[in-house]
Amino acid sequence: MPLKPIVGFLLLIFTCFSFQKSSTTLDKSFEVMFYNVENLFDTINDLQMDDKDYLPTGKREWNTEKYNNKLANISKVIHAINNENIPELIGVCEIENRAVLKDLLAVSKLNKHAIAHFESPDNRGIDVALLYDSTRFKLIMAKPIYVQLCLNNDYINQLEPSEALDMLNAFGGSQTRNILLVTLLHQQDTYHVLVTHFPSRAGGKERSEVKRIMVAAVLKAEIDRLQSTYFNAKIIVMGDFNDEPNDKSVHEVLRACGSDSITHCTLYNPYEALMKLGEGSYKYQGNMDMLDQILVSYSLRLKMGKVSIYQPDWLKQTGQWDGYPLRTFGGKIYMNGYSDHFPIMITFTN
């Protein structure tokens, strides 16, 4: 055989092999995004929830145009956060129901993403959810972990989700958002993803702290269960904690640390380092607060790539409130913005 055809054939084999290797490597990497989308409500009256502010007749005068604008704005963030490469896992909070998630997927043209969501007993009707790329991740299991601030949480979570929700709604008064647990298979690895939205600081940070500590205790019990059941469990916890990395609910109860040492820590918190640099996902009284965080088990520590808070100029206000997130409403004024939080993201690689 002449030399030129042999060289060409070898180059073809090498090119194909290189392409396959590159594709496989790319397929093993994925992005995780979390976003408090701030009051993503539809315009339909839910008699079971207090959604009156977000109705056409409510004080926000929430109508189809404003709702569609909100969907388009959130979609813009999802597409832009990773240079048009949609994150494979997108955790969200402050969504009213599954219907608004379906509308968001449709507007965003996220044809590959599926929804993991359960209704929460929250008085305002806001929930947490996970959108996951179903071509990259296979769903193994999804369940809500209910948190009742006055009842026995172990008993509640032994019930079927619908029975637990009925009991919490009947009891009333002390409900908060459930914690969402989603177990997914990616390549040969199993990931346990928990999405949470801790109680707010309404009434003052110190006075309301006990509520966040209670939720953190329920979350920690579930993490302990996963780590005792699955060897070297790969756990990702994301959410709006309404506390910062050095606050008690996160640092002491969840034992999430910014240190590489696992001696006294259960989870690794990469957002602690960003907090120490003065960065944050939420701005209050002129200060940046790191309320939104993605925590990982130490089994994932070395798989982490870039850790970021997405805050381009177009997501920020100018003028008197310069640097604050550009939100949907500023007081009573409709601003046609995005959210009062900045989204966060981590890249995972092998």
Short mmCIF file of C-alpha atoms in Angstrom, two decimals:
data_model
loop_
_atom_site.label_atom_id
_atom_site.label_comp_id
_atom_site.label_asym_id
_atom_site.label_seq_id
_atom_site.Cartn_x
_atom_site.Cartn_y
_atom_site.Cartn_z
CA MET A 1 0.00 0.00 0.00
CA PRO A 2 1.39 3.47 -0.85
CA LEU A 3 2.56 5.59 2.08
CA LYS A 4 0.04 8.45 1.62
CA PRO A 5 -3.12 6.27 2.03
CA ILE A 6 -1.61 4.64 5.14
CA VAL A 7 -0.85 8.01 6.74
CA GLY A 8 -4.32 9.27 5.84
CA PHE A 9 -5.95 6.15 7.32
CA LEU A 10 -3.97 6.50 10.57
CA LEU A 11 -4.89 10.19 10.81
CA LEU A 12 -8.55 9.29 10.33
CA ILE A 13 -8.40 6.72 13.14
CA PHE A 14 -6.60 9.19 15.43
CA THR A 15 -9.13 11.93 14.66
CA CYS A 16 -12.09 9.66 15.38
CA PHE A 17 -10.49 8.43 18.59
CA SER A 18 -9.71 11.99 19.70
CA PHE A 19 -13.26 13.10 18.97
CA GLN A 20 -14.72 10.17 20.92
CA LYS A 21 -12.44 10.84 23.86
CA SER A 22 -13.28 14.54 23.81
CA SER A 23 -17.02 13.83 23.66
CA THR A 24 -16.81 11.37 26.53
CA THR A 25 -14.87 13.85 28.64
CA LEU A 26 -17.37 16.59 27.86
CA ASP A 27 -20.27 14.30 28.71
CA LYS A 28 -18.89 13.70 32.20
CA SER A 29 -18.90 17.38 33.07
CA PHE A 30 -22.07 19.19 34.08
CA GLU A 31 -23.24 22.46 35.59
CA VAL A 32 -25.43 23.01 38.64
CA MET A 33 -27.37 26.26 38.97
CA PHE A 34 -29.55 27.56 41.78
CA TYR A 35 -31.85 30.54 41.49
CA ASN A 36 -34.36 32.11 43.86
CA VAL A 37 -36.64 33.47 41.14
CA GLU A 38 -38.65 35.67 43.54
CA ASN A 39 -42.39 35.11 43.41
CA LEU A 40 -42.97 33.27 40.16
CA PHE A 41 -46.77 33.18 40.41
CA ASP A 42 -49.33 32.52 37.71
CA THR A 43 -52.43 34.69 37.42
CA ILE A 44 -54.91 32.03 38.57
CA ASN A 45 -56.48 32.21 42.01
CA ASP A 46 -55.52 29.20 44.16
CA LEU A 47 -58.12 28.91 46.91
CA GLN A 48 -55.77 26.75 48.98
CA MET A 49 -53.00 29.35 49.15
CA ASP A 50 -52.54 33.04 49.90
CA ASP A 51 -51.72 34.23 46.38
CA LYS A 52 -54.03 37.26 46.38
CA ASP A 53 -51.19 39.76 45.79
CA TYR A 54 -50.37 38.04 42.50
CA LEU A 55 -53.77 38.19 40.83
CA PRO A 56 -55.12 40.72 38.32
CA THR A 57 -57.26 42.13 41.14
CA GLY A 58 -54.43 42.09 43.71
CA LYS A 59 -52.23 44.94 44.83
CA ARG A 60 -49.54 43.91 42.32
CA GLU A 61 -52.09 43.93 39.49
CA TRP A 62 -50.42 40.74 38.32
CA ASN A 63 -51.63 40.01 34.80
CA THR A 64 -50.71 37.90 31.79
CA GLU A 65 -48.31 40.50 30.40
CA LYS A 66 -46.35 40.76 33.64
CA TYR A 67 -46.35 36.98 34.05
CA ASN A 68 -45.01 36.46 30.51
CA ASN A 69 -42.37 39.14 31.10
CA LYS A 70 -41.28 37.34 34.27
CA LEU A 71 -40.97 34.02 32.43
CA ALA A 72 -38.97 35.64 29.63
CA ASN A 73 -36.65 37.35 32.10
CA ILE A 74 -35.90 34.16 34.04
CA SER A 75 -35.39 32.34 30.74
CA LYS A 76 -32.84 34.99 29.72
CA VAL A 77 -30.85 34.34 32.90
CA ILE A 78 -30.90 30.57 32.42
CA HIS A 79 -29.59 30.91 28.87
CA ALA A 80 -26.96 33.52 29.71
CA ILE A 81 -25.44 32.12 32.91
CA ASN A 82 -23.25 29.59 31.09
CA ASN A 83 -22.85 31.25 27.69
CA GLU A 84 -25.96 29.64 26.20
CA ASN A 85 -24.93 26.21 27.54
CA ILE A 86 -27.92 25.40 29.71
CA PRO A 87 -26.96 23.99 33.13
CA GLU A 88 -27.93 20.35 33.42
CA LEU A 89 -29.29 20.78 36.95
CA ILE A 90 -31.31 23.90 37.81
CA GLY A 91 -32.66 24.26 41.34
CA VAL A 92 -35.27 26.96 41.88
CA CYS A 93 -37.32 28.33 44.74
CA GLU A 94 -40.24 30.74 45.14
CA ILE A 95 -42.25 29.08 42.38
CA GLU A 96 -46.00 28.72 42.90
CA ASN A 97 -46.64 25.33 41.31
CA ARG A 98 -45.73 22.83 38.59
CA ALA A 99 -47.71 24.81 36.01
CA VAL A 100 -45.34 27.79 36.16
CA LEU A 101 -42.40 25.40 35.72
CA LYS A 102 -44.00 23.95 32.59
CA ASP A 103 -44.52 27.46 31.27
CA LEU A 104 -40.89 28.32 32.05
CA LEU A 105 -39.62 25.24 30.19
CA ALA A 106 -41.80 26.10 27.21
CA VAL A 107 -40.68 29.73 27.06
CA SER A 108 -37.04 28.75 27.55
CA LYS A 109 -37.31 25.92 24.99
CA LEU A 110 -35.72 23.53 27.47
CA ASN A 111 -36.96 20.44 25.68
CA LYS A 112 -34.49 18.13 27.42
CA HIS A 113 -35.27 19.20 30.98
CA ALA A 114 -37.76 17.39 33.19
CA ILE A 115 -39.37 18.57 36.43
CA ALA A 116 -39.02 17.23 39.97
CA HIS A 117 -41.50 19.03 42.22
CA PHE A 118 -43.98 18.48 45.05
CA GLU A 119 -46.45 20.93 46.52
CA SER A 120 -45.34 22.55 49.78
CA PRO A 121 -47.66 23.49 52.67
CA ASP A 122 -46.14 26.99 52.72
CA ASN A 123 -48.80 29.56 53.57
CA ARG A 124 -48.02 31.62 50.48
CA GLY A 125 -47.92 28.55 48.27
CA ILE A 126 -44.29 28.86 47.17
CA ASP A 127 -42.29 25.72 46.48
CA VAL A 128 -38.84 24.42 45.55
CA ALA A 129 -38.11 22.35 42.45
CA LEU A 130 -35.35 20.83 40.34
CA LEU A 131 -35.16 20.97 36.56
CA TYR A 132 -32.82 18.25 35.26
CA ASP A 133 -31.56 17.35 31.79
CA SER A 134 -33.23 13.99 31.23
CA THR A 135 -30.83 13.12 28.38
CA ARG A 136 -27.88 13.34 30.78
CA PHE A 137 -29.46 12.27 34.07
CA LYS A 138 -31.78 9.35 34.70
CA LEU A 139 -34.30 9.83 37.50
CA ILE A 140 -34.09 7.14 40.15
CA MET A 141 -36.28 8.67 42.82
CA ALA A 142 -37.80 11.97 43.94
CA LYS A 143 -39.55 12.72 47.20
CA PRO A 144 -40.46 15.66 49.45
CA ILE A 145 -39.12 15.90 52.98
CA TYR A 146 -41.72 17.86 54.90
CA VAL A 147 -40.79 20.19 57.72
CA GLN A 148 -43.40 21.10 60.32
CA LEU A 149 -42.08 23.43 62.95
CA CYS A 150 -44.49 22.12 65.61
CA LEU A 151 -45.05 18.45 64.75
CA ASN A 152 -42.96 15.27 64.72
CA ASN A 153 -41.11 15.43 61.41
CA ASP A 154 -39.99 11.79 61.55
CA TYR A 155 -43.62 10.67 61.68
CA ILE A 156 -44.72 13.03 58.91
CA ASN A 157 -42.07 11.80 56.50
CA GLN A 158 -43.07 8.17 56.97
CA LEU A 159 -46.41 8.99 55.33
CA GLU A 160 -47.16 9.09 51.64
CA PRO A 161 -46.53 12.62 50.25
CA SER A 162 -50.23 13.32 49.69
CA GLU A 163 -51.14 12.15 53.22
CA ALA A 164 -48.35 14.22 54.76
CA LEU A 165 -49.40 17.31 52.82
CA ASP A 166 -53.04 16.88 53.88
CA MET A 167 -51.99 16.58 57.53
CA LEU A 168 -49.80 19.68 57.39
CA ASN A 169 -52.48 21.72 55.64
CA ALA A 170 -55.06 20.61 58.21
CA PHE A 171 -52.78 21.47 61.12
CA GLY A 172 -51.91 24.93 59.78
CA GLY A 173 -49.97 27.75 61.32
CA SER A 174 -46.36 26.59 61.25
CA GLN A 175 -45.77 25.23 57.80
CA THR A 176 -42.69 25.93 55.74
CA ARG A 177 -41.34 24.77 52.43
CA ASN A 178 -40.55 21.09 52.06
CA ILE A 179 -37.03 19.93 51.20
CA LEU A 180 -36.84 18.22 47.82
CA LEU A 181 -34.69 15.09 47.45
CA VAL A 182 -33.93 13.87 43.92
CA THR A 183 -31.69 10.88 43.23
CA LEU A 184 -30.23 10.80 39.73
CA LEU A 185 -27.91 8.55 37.73
CA HIS A 186 -25.23 10.25 35.63
CA GLN A 187 -22.88 7.97 33.72
CA GLN A 188 -22.07 5.37 36.38
CA ASP A 189 -22.44 7.76 39.30
CA THR A 190 -25.46 8.29 41.55
CA TYR A 191 -26.12 11.81 42.81
CA HIS A 192 -28.42 12.79 45.65
CA VAL A 193 -29.61 16.36 45.10
CA LEU A 194 -31.40 18.28 47.84
CA VAL A 195 -33.12 21.61 47.14
CA THR A 196 -34.20 23.78 50.06
CA HIS A 197 -35.55 27.20 50.99
CA PHE A 198 -35.09 27.98 54.67
CA PRO A 199 -37.56 30.23 56.55
CA SER A 200 -37.07 33.95 55.99
CA ARG A 201 -35.62 36.53 58.36
CA ALA A 202 -39.01 38.20 58.81
CA GLY A 203 -39.23 39.56 62.34
CA GLY A 204 -35.45 39.89 62.57
CA LYS A 205 -32.52 37.56 61.92
CA GLU A 206 -32.02 36.57 65.57
CA ARG A 207 -35.72 36.08 66.42
CA SER A 208 -36.33 33.94 63.32
CA GLU A 209 -33.11 31.92 63.55
CA VAL A 210 -34.69 29.07 65.50
CA LYS A 211 -36.89 28.23 62.48
CA ARG A 212 -33.89 27.89 60.19
CA ILE A 213 -32.11 25.76 62.77
CA MET A 214 -35.13 23.41 62.90
CA VAL A 215 -35.15 23.02 59.12
CA ALA A 216 -31.39 22.52 59.08
CA ALA A 217 -31.77 19.71 61.62
CA VAL A 218 -34.26 17.90 59.38
CA LEU A 219 -31.97 18.39 56.38
CA LYS A 220 -28.94 17.17 58.35
CA ALA A 221 -30.82 14.01 59.41
CA GLU A 222 -31.51 13.22 55.75
CA ILE A 223 -27.88 13.83 54.79
CA ASP A 224 -26.75 11.53 57.61
CA ARG A 225 -29.17 8.86 56.37
CA LEU A 226 -27.80 9.10 52.83
CA GLN A 227 -24.20 8.92 54.00
CA SER A 228 -24.86 5.92 56.23
CA THR A 229 -26.81 4.10 53.50
CA TYR A 230 -24.56 4.78 50.52
CA PHE A 231 -20.78 4.44 50.70
CA ASN A 232 -19.05 7.65 49.63
CA ALA A 233 -22.42 9.20 48.75
CA LYS A 234 -22.33 12.02 46.21
CA ILE A 235 -24.55 14.73 47.67
CA ILE A 236 -25.36 18.19 46.35
CA VAL A 237 -27.36 20.56 48.57
CA MET A 238 -28.55 23.82 47.05
CA GLY A 239 -30.86 26.51 48.21
CA ASP A 240 -31.69 29.88 49.68
CA PHE A 241 -30.69 29.30 53.30
CA ASN A 242 -31.59 32.81 54.47
CA ASP A 243 -28.42 32.41 56.50
CA GLU A 244 -24.79 32.86 55.53
CA PRO A 245 -22.04 30.20 55.58
CA ASN A 246 -20.89 31.24 59.08
CA ASP A 247 -24.37 31.25 60.65
CA LYS A 248 -25.43 28.51 63.03
CA SER A 249 -27.90 26.67 60.78
CA VAL A 250 -25.31 26.20 58.04
CA HIS A 251 -22.00 26.03 59.88
CA GLU A 252 -22.96 24.27 63.12
CA VAL A 253 -26.09 22.25 62.32
CA LEU A 254 -25.32 21.22 58.73
CA ARG A 255 -21.59 21.26 59.54
CA ALA A 256 -20.82 22.80 56.15
CA CYS A 257 -17.30 24.21 56.05
CA GLY A 258 -15.08 26.08 53.65
CA SER A 259 -12.15 23.95 54.73
CA ASP A 260 -10.68 20.92 52.96
CA SER A 261 -10.57 19.10 56.30
CA ILE A 262 -13.39 16.63 56.93
CA THR A 263 -12.53 16.08 60.59
CA HIS A 264 -15.35 18.23 61.91
CA CYS A 265 -17.31 18.80 58.68
CA THR A 266 -20.02 16.92 56.83
CA LEU A 267 -20.29 19.12 53.73
CA TYR A 268 -17.93 21.37 51.82
CA ASN A 269 -19.15 24.94 51.27
CA PRO A 270 -17.25 26.74 48.48
CA TYR A 271 -19.33 29.89 49.00
CA GLU A 272 -17.70 30.54 52.36
CA ALA A 273 -14.56 31.75 50.58
CA LEU A 274 -16.59 34.08 48.35
CA MET A 275 -18.40 35.46 51.39
CA LYS A 276 -15.04 36.28 53.02
CA LEU A 277 -14.17 38.26 49.89
CA GLY A 278 -17.27 40.40 50.44
CA GLU A 279 -19.34 38.80 47.70
CA GLY A 280 -22.95 37.69 48.02
CA SER A 281 -26.14 36.70 46.22
CA TYR A 282 -28.46 39.16 47.99
CA LYS A 283 -28.07 42.78 49.00
CA TYR A 284 -29.64 44.23 52.14
CA GLN A 285 -29.03 47.63 53.71
CA GLY A 286 -26.01 48.12 51.48
CA ASN A 287 -24.36 44.81 52.42
CA MET A 288 -23.93 41.74 50.23
CA ASP A 289 -25.22 38.61 51.98
CA MET A 290 -24.34 35.08 50.85
CA LEU A 291 -27.80 33.57 51.37
CA ASP A 292 -27.76 31.28 48.32
CA GLN A 293 -25.27 28.43 48.45
CA ILE A 294 -24.44 25.09 46.87
CA LEU A 295 -22.91 22.61 49.32
CA VAL A 296 -21.34 19.27 48.37
CA SER A 297 -20.22 16.12 50.11
CA TYR A 298 -16.46 15.75 50.35
CA SER A 299 -16.69 12.90 47.84
CA LEU A 300 -17.36 15.63 45.24
CA ARG A 301 -14.78 18.13 46.47
CA LEU A 302 -12.20 17.26 43.82
CA LYS A 303 -14.79 17.18 41.03
CA MET A 304 -15.67 20.83 41.51
CA GLY A 305 -14.58 23.34 38.90
CA LYS A 306 -15.64 26.97 38.68
CA VAL A 307 -17.75 28.34 41.55
CA SER A 308 -19.58 31.56 40.72
CA ILE A 309 -22.26 34.13 41.45
CA TYR A 310 -23.80 35.39 38.22
CA GLN A 311 -24.20 39.15 38.42
CA PRO A 312 -23.73 40.96 35.09
CA ASP A 313 -24.60 44.64 34.96
CA TRP A 314 -27.95 43.99 33.26
CA LEU A 315 -29.07 42.02 36.35
CA LYS A 316 -28.41 45.04 38.60
CA GLN A 317 -30.20 48.25 39.42
CA THR A 318 -28.59 51.64 38.91
CA GLY A 319 -29.04 55.01 40.60
CA GLN A 320 -30.15 55.07 44.25
CA TRP A 321 -30.10 51.27 44.51
CA ASP A 322 -26.95 50.76 42.48
CA GLY A 323 -25.67 47.20 42.62
CA TYR A 324 -28.86 45.70 44.03
CA PRO A 325 -30.46 42.89 41.99
CA LEU A 326 -32.96 44.23 39.46
CA ARG A 327 -36.18 42.74 40.79
CA THR A 328 -39.74 42.53 39.50
CA PHE A 329 -41.09 45.12 41.93
CA GLY A 330 -39.30 47.82 43.87
CA GLY A 331 -41.81 48.49 46.62
CA LYS A 332 -45.04 49.21 44.72
CA ILE A 333 -43.25 50.11 41.49
CA TYR A 334 -43.23 47.54 38.70
CA MET A 335 -39.63 47.32 37.45
CA ASN A 336 -39.97 44.38 35.03
CA GLY A 337 -36.81 42.88 36.48
CA TYR A 338 -35.59 39.40 37.30
CA SER A 339 -35.30 38.61 41.01
CA ASP A 340 -34.08 40.05 44.30
CA HIS A 341 -31.36 37.35 44.31
CA PHE A 342 -28.46 36.66 41.97
CA PRO A 343 -28.20 33.08 40.66
CA ILE A 344 -25.23 30.87 41.54
CA MET A 345 -23.50 28.03 39.68
CA ILE A 346 -20.85 25.33 40.04
CA THR A 347 -19.23 23.29 37.27
CA PHE A 348 -18.43 19.66 38.04
CA THR A 349 -15.79 17.76 36.04
CA ASN A 350 -14.13 14.36 36.11
#
